[in-house]
Coordinates of C-alpha atoms and ligand atoms in Angstrom, one line a residue:
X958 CA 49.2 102.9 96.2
X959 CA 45.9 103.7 94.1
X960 CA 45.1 100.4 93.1
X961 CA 42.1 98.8 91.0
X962 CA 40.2 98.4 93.8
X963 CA 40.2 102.1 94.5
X964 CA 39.1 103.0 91.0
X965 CA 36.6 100.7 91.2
X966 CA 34.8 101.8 94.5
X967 CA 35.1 105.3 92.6
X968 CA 33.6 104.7 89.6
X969 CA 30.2 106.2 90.9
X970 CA 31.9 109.5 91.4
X971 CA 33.6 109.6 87.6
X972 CA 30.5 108.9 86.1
X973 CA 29.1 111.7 88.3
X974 CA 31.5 113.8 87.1
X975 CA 30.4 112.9 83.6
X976 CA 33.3 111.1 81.9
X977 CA 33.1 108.1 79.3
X978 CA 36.6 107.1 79.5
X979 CA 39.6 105.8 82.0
X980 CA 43.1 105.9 80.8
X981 CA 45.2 104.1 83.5
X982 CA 48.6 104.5 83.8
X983 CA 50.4 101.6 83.3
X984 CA 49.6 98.8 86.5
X985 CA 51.6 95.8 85.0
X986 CA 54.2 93.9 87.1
X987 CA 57.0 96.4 87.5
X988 CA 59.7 96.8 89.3
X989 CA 58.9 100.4 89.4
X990 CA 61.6 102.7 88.3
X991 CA 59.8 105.0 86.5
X992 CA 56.4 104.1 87.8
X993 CA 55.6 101.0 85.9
X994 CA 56.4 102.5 82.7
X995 CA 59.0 100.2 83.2
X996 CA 56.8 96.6 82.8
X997 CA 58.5 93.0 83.5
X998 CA 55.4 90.9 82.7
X999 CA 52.6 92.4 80.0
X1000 CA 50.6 89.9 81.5
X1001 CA 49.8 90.4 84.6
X1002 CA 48.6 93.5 86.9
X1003 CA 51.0 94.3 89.6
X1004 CA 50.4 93.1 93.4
X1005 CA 51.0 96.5 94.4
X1006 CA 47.3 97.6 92.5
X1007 CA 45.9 94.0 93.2
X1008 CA 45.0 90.8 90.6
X1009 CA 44.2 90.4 87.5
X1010 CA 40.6 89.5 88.9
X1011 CA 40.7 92.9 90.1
X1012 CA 40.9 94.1 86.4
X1013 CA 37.9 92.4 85.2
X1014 CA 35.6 93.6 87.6
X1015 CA 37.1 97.0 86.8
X1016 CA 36.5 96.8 83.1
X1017 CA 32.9 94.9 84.1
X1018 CA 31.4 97.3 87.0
X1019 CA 32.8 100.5 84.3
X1020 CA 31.1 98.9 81.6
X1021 CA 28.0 99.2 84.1
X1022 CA 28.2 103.1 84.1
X1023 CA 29.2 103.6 80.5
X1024 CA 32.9 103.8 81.0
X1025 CA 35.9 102.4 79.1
X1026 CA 38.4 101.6 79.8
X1027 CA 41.9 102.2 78.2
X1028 CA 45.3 100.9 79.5
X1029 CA 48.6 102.2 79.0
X1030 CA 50.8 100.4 76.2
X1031 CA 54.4 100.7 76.9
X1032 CA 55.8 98.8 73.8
X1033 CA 59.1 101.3 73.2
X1034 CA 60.5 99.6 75.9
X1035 CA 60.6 97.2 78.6
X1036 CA 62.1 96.7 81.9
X1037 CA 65.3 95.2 82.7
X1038 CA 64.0 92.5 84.5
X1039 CA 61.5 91.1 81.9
X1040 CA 62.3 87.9 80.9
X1041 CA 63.2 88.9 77.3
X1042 CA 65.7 91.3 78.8
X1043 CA 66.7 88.4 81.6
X1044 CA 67.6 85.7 78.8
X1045 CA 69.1 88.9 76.4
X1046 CA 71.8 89.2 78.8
X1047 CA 72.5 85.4 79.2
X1048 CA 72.8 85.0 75.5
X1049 CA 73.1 88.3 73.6
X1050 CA 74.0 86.4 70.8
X1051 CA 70.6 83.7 70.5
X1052 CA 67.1 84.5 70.3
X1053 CA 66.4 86.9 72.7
X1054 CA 69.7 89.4 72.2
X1055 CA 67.5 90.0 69.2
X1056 CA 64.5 91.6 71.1
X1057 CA 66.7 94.4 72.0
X1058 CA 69.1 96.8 70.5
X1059 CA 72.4 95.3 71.1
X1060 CA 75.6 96.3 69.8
X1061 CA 79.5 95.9 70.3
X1062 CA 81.4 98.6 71.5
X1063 CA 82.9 101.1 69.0
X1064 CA 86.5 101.9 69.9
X1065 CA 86.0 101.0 72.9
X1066 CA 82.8 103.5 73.5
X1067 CA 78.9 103.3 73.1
X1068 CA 77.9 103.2 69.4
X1069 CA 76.6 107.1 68.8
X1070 CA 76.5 109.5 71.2
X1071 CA 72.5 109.8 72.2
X1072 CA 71.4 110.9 75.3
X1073 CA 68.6 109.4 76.9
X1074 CA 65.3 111.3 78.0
X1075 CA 66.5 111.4 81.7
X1076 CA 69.4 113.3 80.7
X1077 CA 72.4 110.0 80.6
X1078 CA 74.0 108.7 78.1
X1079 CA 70.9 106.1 76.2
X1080 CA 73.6 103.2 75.8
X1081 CA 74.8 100.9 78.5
X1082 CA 76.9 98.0 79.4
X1083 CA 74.9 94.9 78.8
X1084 CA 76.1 93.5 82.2
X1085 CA 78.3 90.5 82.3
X1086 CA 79.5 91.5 78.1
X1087 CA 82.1 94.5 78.7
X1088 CA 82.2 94.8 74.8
X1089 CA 78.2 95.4 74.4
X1090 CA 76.1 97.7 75.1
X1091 CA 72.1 97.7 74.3
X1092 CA 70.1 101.0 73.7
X1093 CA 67.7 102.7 76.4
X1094 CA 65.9 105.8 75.3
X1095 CA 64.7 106.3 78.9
X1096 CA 66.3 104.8 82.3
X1097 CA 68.9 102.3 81.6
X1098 CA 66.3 99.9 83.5
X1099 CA 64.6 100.2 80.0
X1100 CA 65.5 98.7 77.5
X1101 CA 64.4 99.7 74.0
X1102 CA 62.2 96.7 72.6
X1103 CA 64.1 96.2 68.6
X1104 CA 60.5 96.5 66.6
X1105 CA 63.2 96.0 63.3
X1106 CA 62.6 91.8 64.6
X1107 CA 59.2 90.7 63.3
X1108 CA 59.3 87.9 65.9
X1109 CA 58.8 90.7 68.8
X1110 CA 56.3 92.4 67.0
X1111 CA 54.0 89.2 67.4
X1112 CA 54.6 89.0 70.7
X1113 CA 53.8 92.1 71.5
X1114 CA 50.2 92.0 69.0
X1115 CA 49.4 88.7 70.7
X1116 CA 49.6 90.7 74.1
X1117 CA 47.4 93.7 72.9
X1118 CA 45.1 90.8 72.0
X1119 CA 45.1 89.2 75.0
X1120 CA 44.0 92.3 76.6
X1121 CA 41.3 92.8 74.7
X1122 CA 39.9 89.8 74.8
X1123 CA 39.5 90.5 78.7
X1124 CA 37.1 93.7 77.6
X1125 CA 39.4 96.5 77.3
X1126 CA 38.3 99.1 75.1
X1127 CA 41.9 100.9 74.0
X1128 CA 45.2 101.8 74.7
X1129 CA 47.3 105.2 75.5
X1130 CA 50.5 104.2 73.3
X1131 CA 53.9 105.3 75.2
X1132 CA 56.4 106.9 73.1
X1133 CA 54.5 105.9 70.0
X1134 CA 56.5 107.6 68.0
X1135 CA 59.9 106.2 69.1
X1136 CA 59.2 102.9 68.4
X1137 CA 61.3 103.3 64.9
X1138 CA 64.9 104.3 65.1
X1139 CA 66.4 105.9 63.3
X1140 CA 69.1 103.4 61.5
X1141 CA 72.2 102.6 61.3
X1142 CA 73.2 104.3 64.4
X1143 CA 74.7 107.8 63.6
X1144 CA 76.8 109.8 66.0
X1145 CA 75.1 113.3 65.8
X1146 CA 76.5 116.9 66.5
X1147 CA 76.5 117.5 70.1
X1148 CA 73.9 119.8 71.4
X1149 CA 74.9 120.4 75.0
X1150 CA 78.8 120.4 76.7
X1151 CA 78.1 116.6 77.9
X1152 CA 79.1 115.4 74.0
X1153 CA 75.5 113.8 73.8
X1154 CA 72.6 114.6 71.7
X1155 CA 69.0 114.4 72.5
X1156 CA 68.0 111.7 70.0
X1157 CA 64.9 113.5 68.4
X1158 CA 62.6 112.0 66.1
X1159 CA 63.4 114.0 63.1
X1160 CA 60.5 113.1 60.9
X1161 CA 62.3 112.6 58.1
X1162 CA 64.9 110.3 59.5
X1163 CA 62.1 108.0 60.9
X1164 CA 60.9 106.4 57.6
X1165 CA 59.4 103.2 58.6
X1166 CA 57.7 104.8 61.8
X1167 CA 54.5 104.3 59.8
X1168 CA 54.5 101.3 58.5
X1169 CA 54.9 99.4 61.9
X1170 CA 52.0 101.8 63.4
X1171 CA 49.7 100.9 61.2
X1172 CA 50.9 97.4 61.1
X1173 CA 49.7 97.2 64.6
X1174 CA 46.5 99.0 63.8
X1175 CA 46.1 96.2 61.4
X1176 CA 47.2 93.4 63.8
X1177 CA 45.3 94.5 66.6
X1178 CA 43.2 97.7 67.3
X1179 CA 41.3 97.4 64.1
X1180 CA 39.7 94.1 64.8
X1181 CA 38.5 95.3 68.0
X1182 CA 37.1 98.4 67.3
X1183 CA 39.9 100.1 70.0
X1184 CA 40.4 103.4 71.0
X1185 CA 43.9 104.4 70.8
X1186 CA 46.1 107.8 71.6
X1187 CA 49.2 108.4 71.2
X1188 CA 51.8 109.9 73.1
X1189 CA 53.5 111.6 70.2
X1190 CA 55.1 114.7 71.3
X1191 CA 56.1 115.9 67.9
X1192 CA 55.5 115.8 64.6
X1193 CA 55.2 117.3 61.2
X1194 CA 52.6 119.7 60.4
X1195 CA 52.0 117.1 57.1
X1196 CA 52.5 114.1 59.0
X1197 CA 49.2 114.7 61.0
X1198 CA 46.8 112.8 58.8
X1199 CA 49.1 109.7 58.9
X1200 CA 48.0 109.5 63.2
X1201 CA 44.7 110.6 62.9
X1202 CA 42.6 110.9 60.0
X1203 CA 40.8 108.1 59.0
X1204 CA 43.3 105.7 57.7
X1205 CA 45.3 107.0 60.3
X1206 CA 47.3 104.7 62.4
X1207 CA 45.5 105.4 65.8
X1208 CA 41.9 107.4 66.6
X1209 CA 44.4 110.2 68.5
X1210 CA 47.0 111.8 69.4
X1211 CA 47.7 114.0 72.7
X1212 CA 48.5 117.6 71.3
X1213 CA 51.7 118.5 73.3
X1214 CA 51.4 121.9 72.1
X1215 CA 50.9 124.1 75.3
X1216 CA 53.4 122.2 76.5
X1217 CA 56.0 122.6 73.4
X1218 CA 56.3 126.2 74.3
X1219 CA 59.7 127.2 75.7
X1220 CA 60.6 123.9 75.0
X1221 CA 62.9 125.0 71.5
X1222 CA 65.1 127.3 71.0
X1223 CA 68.2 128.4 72.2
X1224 CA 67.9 128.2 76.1
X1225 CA 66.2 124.6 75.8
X1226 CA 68.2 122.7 77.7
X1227 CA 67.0 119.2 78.7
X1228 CA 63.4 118.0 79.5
X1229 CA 63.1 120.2 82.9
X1230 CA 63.9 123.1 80.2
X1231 CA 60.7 125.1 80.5
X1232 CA 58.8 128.5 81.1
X1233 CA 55.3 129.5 81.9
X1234 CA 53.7 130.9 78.7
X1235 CA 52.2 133.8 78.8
X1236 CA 48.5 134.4 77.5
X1237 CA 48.9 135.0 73.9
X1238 CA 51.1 132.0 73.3
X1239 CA 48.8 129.9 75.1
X1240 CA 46.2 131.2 73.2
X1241 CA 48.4 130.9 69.6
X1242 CA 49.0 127.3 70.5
X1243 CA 45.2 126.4 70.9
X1244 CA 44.0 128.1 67.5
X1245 CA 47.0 126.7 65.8
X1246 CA 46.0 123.1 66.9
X1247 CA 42.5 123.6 65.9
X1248 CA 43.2 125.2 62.5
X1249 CA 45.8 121.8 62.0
X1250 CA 43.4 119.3 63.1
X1251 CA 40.1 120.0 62.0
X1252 CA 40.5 118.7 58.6
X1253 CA 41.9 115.9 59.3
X1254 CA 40.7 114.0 62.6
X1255 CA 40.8 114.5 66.6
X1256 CA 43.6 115.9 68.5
X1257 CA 42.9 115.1 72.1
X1258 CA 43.2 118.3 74.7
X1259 CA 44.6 118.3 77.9
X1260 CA 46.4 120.9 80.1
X1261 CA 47.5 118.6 83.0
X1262 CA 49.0 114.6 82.9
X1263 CA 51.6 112.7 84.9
X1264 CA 54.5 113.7 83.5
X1265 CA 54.0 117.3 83.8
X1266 CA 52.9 120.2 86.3
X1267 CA 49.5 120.8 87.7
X1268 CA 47.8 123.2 84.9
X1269 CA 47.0 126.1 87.8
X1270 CA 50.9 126.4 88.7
X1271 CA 51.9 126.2 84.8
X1272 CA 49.8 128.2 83.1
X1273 CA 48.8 130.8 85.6
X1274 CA 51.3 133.2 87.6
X1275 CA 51.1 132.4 91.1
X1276 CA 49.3 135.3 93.1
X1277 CA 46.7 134.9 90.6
X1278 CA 46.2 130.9 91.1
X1279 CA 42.2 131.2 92.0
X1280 CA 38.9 129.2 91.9
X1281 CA 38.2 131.7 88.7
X1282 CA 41.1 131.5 86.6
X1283 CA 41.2 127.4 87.3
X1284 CA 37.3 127.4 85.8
X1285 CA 38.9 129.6 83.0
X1286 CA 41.4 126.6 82.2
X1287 CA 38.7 124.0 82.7
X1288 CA 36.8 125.9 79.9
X1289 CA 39.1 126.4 77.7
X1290 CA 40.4 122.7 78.3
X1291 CA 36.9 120.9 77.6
X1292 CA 35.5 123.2 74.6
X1293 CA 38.4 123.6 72.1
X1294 CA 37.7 121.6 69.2
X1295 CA 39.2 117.8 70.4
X1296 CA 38.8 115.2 72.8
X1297 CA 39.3 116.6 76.6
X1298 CA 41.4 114.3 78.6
X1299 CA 41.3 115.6 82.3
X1300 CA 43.9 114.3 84.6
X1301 CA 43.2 112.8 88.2
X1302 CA 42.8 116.3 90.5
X1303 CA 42.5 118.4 88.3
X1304 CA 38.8 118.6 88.3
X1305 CA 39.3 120.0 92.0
X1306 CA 42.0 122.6 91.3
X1307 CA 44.7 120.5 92.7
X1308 CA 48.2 122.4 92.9
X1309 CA 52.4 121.4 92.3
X1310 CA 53.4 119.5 95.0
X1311 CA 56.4 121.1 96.6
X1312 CA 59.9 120.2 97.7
X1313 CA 61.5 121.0 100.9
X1314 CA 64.7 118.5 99.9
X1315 CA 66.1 116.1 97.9
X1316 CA 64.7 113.6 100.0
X1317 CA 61.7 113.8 99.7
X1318 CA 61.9 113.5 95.4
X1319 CA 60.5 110.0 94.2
X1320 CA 60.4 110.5 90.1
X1321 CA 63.1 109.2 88.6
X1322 CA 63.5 112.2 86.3
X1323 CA 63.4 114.3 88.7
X1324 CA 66.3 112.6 90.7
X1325 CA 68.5 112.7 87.4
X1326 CA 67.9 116.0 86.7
X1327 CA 69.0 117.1 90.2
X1328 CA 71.9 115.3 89.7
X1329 CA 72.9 116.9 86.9
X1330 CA 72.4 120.4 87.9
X1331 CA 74.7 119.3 91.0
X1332 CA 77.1 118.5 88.5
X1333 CA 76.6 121.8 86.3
X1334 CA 77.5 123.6 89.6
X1335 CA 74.0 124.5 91.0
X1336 CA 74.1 124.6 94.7
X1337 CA 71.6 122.4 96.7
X1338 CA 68.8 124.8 96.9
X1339 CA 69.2 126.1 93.5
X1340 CA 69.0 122.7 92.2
X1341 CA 66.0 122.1 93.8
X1342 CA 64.3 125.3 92.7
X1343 CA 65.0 124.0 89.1
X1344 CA 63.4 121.0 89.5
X1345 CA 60.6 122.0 91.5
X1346 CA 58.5 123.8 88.8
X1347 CA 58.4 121.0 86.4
X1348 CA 59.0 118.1 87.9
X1349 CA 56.9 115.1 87.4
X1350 CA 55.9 114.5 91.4
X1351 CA 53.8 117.6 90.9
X1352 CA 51.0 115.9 89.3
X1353 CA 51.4 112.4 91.5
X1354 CA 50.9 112.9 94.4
X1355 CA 47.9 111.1 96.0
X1356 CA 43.8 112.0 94.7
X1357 CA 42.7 114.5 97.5
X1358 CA 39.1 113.2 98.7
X1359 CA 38.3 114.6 102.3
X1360 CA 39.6 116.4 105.2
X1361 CA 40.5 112.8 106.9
X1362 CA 44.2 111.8 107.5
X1363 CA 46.1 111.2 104.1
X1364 CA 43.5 113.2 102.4
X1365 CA 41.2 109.9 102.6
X1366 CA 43.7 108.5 100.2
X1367 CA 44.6 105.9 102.6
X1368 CA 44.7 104.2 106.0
X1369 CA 48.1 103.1 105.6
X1370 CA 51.1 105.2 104.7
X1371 CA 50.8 106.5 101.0
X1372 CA 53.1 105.7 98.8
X1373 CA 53.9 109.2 97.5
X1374 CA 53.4 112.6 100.0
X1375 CA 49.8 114.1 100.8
X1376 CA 50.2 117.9 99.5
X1377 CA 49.7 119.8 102.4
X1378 CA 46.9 121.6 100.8
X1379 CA 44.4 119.0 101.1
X1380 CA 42.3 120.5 104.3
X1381 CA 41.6 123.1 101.7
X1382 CA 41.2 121.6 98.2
X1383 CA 39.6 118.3 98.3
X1384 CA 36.4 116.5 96.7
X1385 CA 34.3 116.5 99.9
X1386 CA 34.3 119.9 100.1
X1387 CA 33.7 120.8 96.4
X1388 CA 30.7 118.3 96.4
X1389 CA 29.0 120.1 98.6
X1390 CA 29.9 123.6 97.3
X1391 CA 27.6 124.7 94.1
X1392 CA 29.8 127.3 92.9
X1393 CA 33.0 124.9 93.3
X1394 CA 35.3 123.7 91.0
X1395 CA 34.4 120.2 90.8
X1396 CA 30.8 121.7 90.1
X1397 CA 32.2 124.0 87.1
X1398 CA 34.1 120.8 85.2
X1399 CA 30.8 118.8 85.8
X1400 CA 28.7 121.7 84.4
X1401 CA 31.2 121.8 81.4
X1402 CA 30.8 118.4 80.9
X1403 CA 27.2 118.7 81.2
X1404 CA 27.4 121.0 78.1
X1405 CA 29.5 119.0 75.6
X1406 CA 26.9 116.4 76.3
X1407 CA 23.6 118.5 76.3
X1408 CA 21.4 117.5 73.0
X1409 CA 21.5 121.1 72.0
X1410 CA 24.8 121.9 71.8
X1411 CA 26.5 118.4 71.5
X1412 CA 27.4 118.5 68.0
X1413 CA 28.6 121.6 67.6
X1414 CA 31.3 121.3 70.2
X1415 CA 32.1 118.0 69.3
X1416 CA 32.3 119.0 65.4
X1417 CA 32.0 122.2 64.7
X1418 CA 34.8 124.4 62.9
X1419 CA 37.1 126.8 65.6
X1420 CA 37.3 130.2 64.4
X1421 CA 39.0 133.0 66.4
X1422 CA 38.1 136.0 67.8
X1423 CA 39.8 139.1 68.6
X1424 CA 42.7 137.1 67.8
X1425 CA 45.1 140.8 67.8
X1426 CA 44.1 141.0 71.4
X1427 CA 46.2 140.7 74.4
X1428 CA 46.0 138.4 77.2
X1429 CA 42.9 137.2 75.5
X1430 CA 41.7 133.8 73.6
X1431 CA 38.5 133.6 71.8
X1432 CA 37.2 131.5 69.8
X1433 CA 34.0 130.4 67.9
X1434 CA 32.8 126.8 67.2
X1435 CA 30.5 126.7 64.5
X1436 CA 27.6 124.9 62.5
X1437 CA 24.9 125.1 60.1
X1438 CA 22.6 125.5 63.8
X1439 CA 24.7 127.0 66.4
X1440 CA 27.4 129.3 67.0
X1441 CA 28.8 129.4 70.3
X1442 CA 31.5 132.0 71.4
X1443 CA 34.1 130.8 74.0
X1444 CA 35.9 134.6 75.3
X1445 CA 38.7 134.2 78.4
X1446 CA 39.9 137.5 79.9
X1447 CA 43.2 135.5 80.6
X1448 CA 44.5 138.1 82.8
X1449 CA 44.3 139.9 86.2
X1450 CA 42.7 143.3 84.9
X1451 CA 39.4 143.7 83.6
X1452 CA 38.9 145.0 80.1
X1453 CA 35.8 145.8 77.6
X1454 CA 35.5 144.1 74.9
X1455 CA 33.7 144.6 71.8
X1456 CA 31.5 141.6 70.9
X1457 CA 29.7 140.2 68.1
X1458 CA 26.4 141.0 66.8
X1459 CA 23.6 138.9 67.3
X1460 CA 21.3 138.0 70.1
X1461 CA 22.9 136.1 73.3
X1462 CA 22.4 133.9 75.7
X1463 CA 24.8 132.8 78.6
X1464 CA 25.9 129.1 78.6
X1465 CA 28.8 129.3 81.0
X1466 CA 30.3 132.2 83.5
X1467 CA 32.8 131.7 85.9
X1468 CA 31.8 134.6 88.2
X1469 CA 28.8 134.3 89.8
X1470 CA 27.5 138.1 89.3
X1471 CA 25.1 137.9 85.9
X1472 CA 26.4 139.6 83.1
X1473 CA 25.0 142.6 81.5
X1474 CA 24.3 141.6 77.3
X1475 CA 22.5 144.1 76.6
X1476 CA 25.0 146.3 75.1
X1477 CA 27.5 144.9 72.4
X1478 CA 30.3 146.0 75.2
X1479 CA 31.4 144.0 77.5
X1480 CA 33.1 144.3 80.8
X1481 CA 34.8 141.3 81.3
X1482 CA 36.7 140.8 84.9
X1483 CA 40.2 138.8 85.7
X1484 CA 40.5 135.7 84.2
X1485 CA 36.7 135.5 83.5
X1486 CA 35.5 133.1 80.9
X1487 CA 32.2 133.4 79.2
X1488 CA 30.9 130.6 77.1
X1489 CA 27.3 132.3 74.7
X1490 CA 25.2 131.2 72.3
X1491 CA 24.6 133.6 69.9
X1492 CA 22.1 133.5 67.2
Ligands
GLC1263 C1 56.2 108.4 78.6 C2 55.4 108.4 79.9 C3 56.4 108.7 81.0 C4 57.5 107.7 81.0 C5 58.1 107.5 79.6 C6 58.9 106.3 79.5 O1 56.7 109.7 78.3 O2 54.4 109.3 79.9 O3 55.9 108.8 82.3 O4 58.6 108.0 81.9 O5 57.2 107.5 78.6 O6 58.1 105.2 79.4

């Protein structure tokens, strides 16, 4: 399954790898319908990834190798089969009805129209009352926690507490910034032929969003000195410095920005709505991030997480998927201005996971959305196609460690498909491969880190370069002692480029062939990414 256990006996490997930081998806009791973002008991770790017990000596052997360690916080909702939910149902009416959003029927239908994130209508029956329904943003095996009721909102701080009293050191918070609705519940104009609407989280109907965010800064992450980033997957350019400045309500927020693009417009069509960007957007969508954030606090960077595809297949069209234009990600990844998150695999190049059926589909989004492309009139294979690209098994299946059976995932069966391409992309054989992937993300790593050059990746400004240029990102991060110049070729073809004055010195190359500084032209090759120091 990947349990505690098995993060434990690898925490000599991440710390060789260089990181300071674990955020574990969420390992609370769940009945697992979307992966234990679905929790029934805050309390307690699930038997599936062992004990509590097996917590501690997580937290304790990380704290060893100067590691925290960050949990998941999935307060937006809960599963149907917490308790609260359990004792909702028998009494709607009493203490607990209150925890959630319940409401009578309208005319005999759901009270507004808002579909949930898995594509189905966000209101359900509450089962055994045929007049009420209760409000689920995501699977109706959710169900939306009411933060309007003070009384949940100390349950839920006494829970963060509770955890950090056994030695965590943060939290990732789910859907922070749905935890607000927006009220009273409004029917909204339809925006596809289903009669639903997305519900959104129009920043200026979510007044009050704020106030219980920093609330439970207040309550609970302040106190303990936490680490906290939020999954907030849009916002307003202004509304920035209300997450993440200093008074902010949380140290960061994930910047969903690669990720936003193709997702608007006219052809957006759902959550599996998506393209591959090409270079200059990617590289439009990194500068803007920078030039938003650097005033005002930490965006945190990542081009890979559960929920979406393996960076490689995304970002980069498929014949050209290679060793080199991964290390070009990987660079581009860890020295934009931010806090790098890296997602299990990716530090080895791991690649989508692909489908040959229906059957073989174990994310719960990914199962809806096949559905409703049957139902639009796909045909079986075309469905599948759709759902292949971005669907959410991509990124899960199991950590590819050796050549052994199951990838040495597992003795036993695992719980999700091996991908295939594990005899050729694995850990094993990029430990013992200098100029391997695994070795590029560690040498990376090595940099942010190195004395010299620490604190003007961490802190210094992002500039561009050659911004006008195609299929090319460059950028500068600057301070009153360095200047370092981050240049990707993020393209097949090789091309010269003009670069600055100044005398050079190569921190990072992704080819192995030296490069030749000693003109101000440079030949750069496919996908190549050069990281100098120039004085
Ligand atoms: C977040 C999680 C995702 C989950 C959803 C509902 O988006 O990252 O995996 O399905 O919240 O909790």
């Amino acid at each position: 399954m990947g349990d505690l256990k098995g993060i434990t006996e690898k925490l000599d490997y991440l710390q060789s790898l260089g990181i300071e930081l674990i955020w574990i998806c969420p390992v609370y009791c769940s009945p697992f319908i979307d992966q234990g973002y679905d929790v029934s008991d805050y309390y307690h770790i699930d038997p599936v990834f062992g004990c509590n017990e097996d917590m501690y000596e997580l937290i304790h052997e990380s704290k060893k190798r100067g590691i925290y360690i960050v949990m998941d916080l999935v307060v937006n909702h809960c599963s149907d089969q917490h308790i609260w939910f359990q004792n909702a149902m028998k009494d709607p009416y009493g203490k607990y009805g209150k925890y959630f959003y319940i409401r009578e029927e309208v005319n005999g239908n759901a009270p507004c129209n808002w579909r949930s994130y898995f594509g189905e209508n966000a209101w359900s029956k509450l089962p055994g009352h045929d007049n009420l329904y209760y409000l689920h943003l995501f699977a109706k095996q959710q169900p939306d926690i009411n933060w309007e009721n003070p009384e949940v909102r100390e349950e839920l701080y006494k829970m963060i507490q509770w955890w950090f009293d056994k030695g965590i050191s943060g939290f990732r918070i789910d859907a922070a910034a749905f935890i607000k609705k927006t009220m009273p519940f409004e029917i909204l104009p339809a925006d596809r032929e289903d009669g639903f609407c997305t519900y959104e989280i129009p920043p200026t109907c979510n007044d009050g969003l704020h106030e219980y965010l920093q609330e439970m800064k207040k309550r609970t992450f302040e106190a303990n000195d936490a680490f906290t980033v939020g999954e907030v997957v849009s916002f307003e350019e202004e509304d920035l410095e209300k997450y993440i400045s200093d008074d902010g309500c949380m140290s960061s927020i994930f910047d969903f920005s690669l990720y936003m693009i193709g997702k608007q417009g006219e052809d957006f069509d759902g959550f599996y709505s998506h393209k591959q960007p090409t270079a200059n957007e990617f590289r439009d969508a990194l500068l803007r991030s920078s030039r938003l954030s650097f005033n005002v606090g930490f965006l945190s960077n990542f081009i890979e997480n559960h929920d979406l595809p393996r960076a490689a297949s995304h970002f980069i069209p498929e014949k050209d998927i290679s060793e080199i234009s991964k290390k070009m990600l990987a660079g581009l990844n860890l020295m934009q201005y931010g806090l790098p998150f890296l997602y299990q695999g990716q530090e080895i190049g791991m690649e989508n996971l692909s489908f040959s059926s229906a059957d073989e589909i174990v994310d719960i989004g990914s199962h809806m959305e096949y559905t409703l492309a049957l139902e639009k009139g796909l045909c079986e294979e075309e469905a599948l196609k759709k759902i292949q690209e971005y669907s959410r098994d991509n990124t899960r299946s199991p950590m590819q460690w050796d050549k052994t059976e199951n990838a040495g995932f597992t003795k036993a069966a695992p719980w999700m498909r091996i991908n295939p391409n594990y005899m050729k992309i694995n850990v094993a054989e990029q430990e013992a491969r200098e100029d391997s992937l695994l070795n590029f993300y560690k040498k990376l790593i090595l940099l942010r880190k190195n004395p010299e050059y620490k604190e003007t990746l961490v802190y210094g400004k992002e500039t561009s370069f050659l911004e006008k240029e195609d299929n090319f990102v460059g950028f500068f991060r600057k301070d009153k002692n360095k200047k370092i110049l981050v240049m990707a070729n993020f393209q097949r073809k090789g091309k010269f480029f003009q670069l600055p004055e100044g005398e050079k010195k190569v921190l990072i190359n992704n080819y192995s062939e030296p490069v030749n500084l000693e003109t101000n032209v440079i030949q750069m090759r496919g996908y190549q990414l050069l990281i100098l120091d120039i004085k």
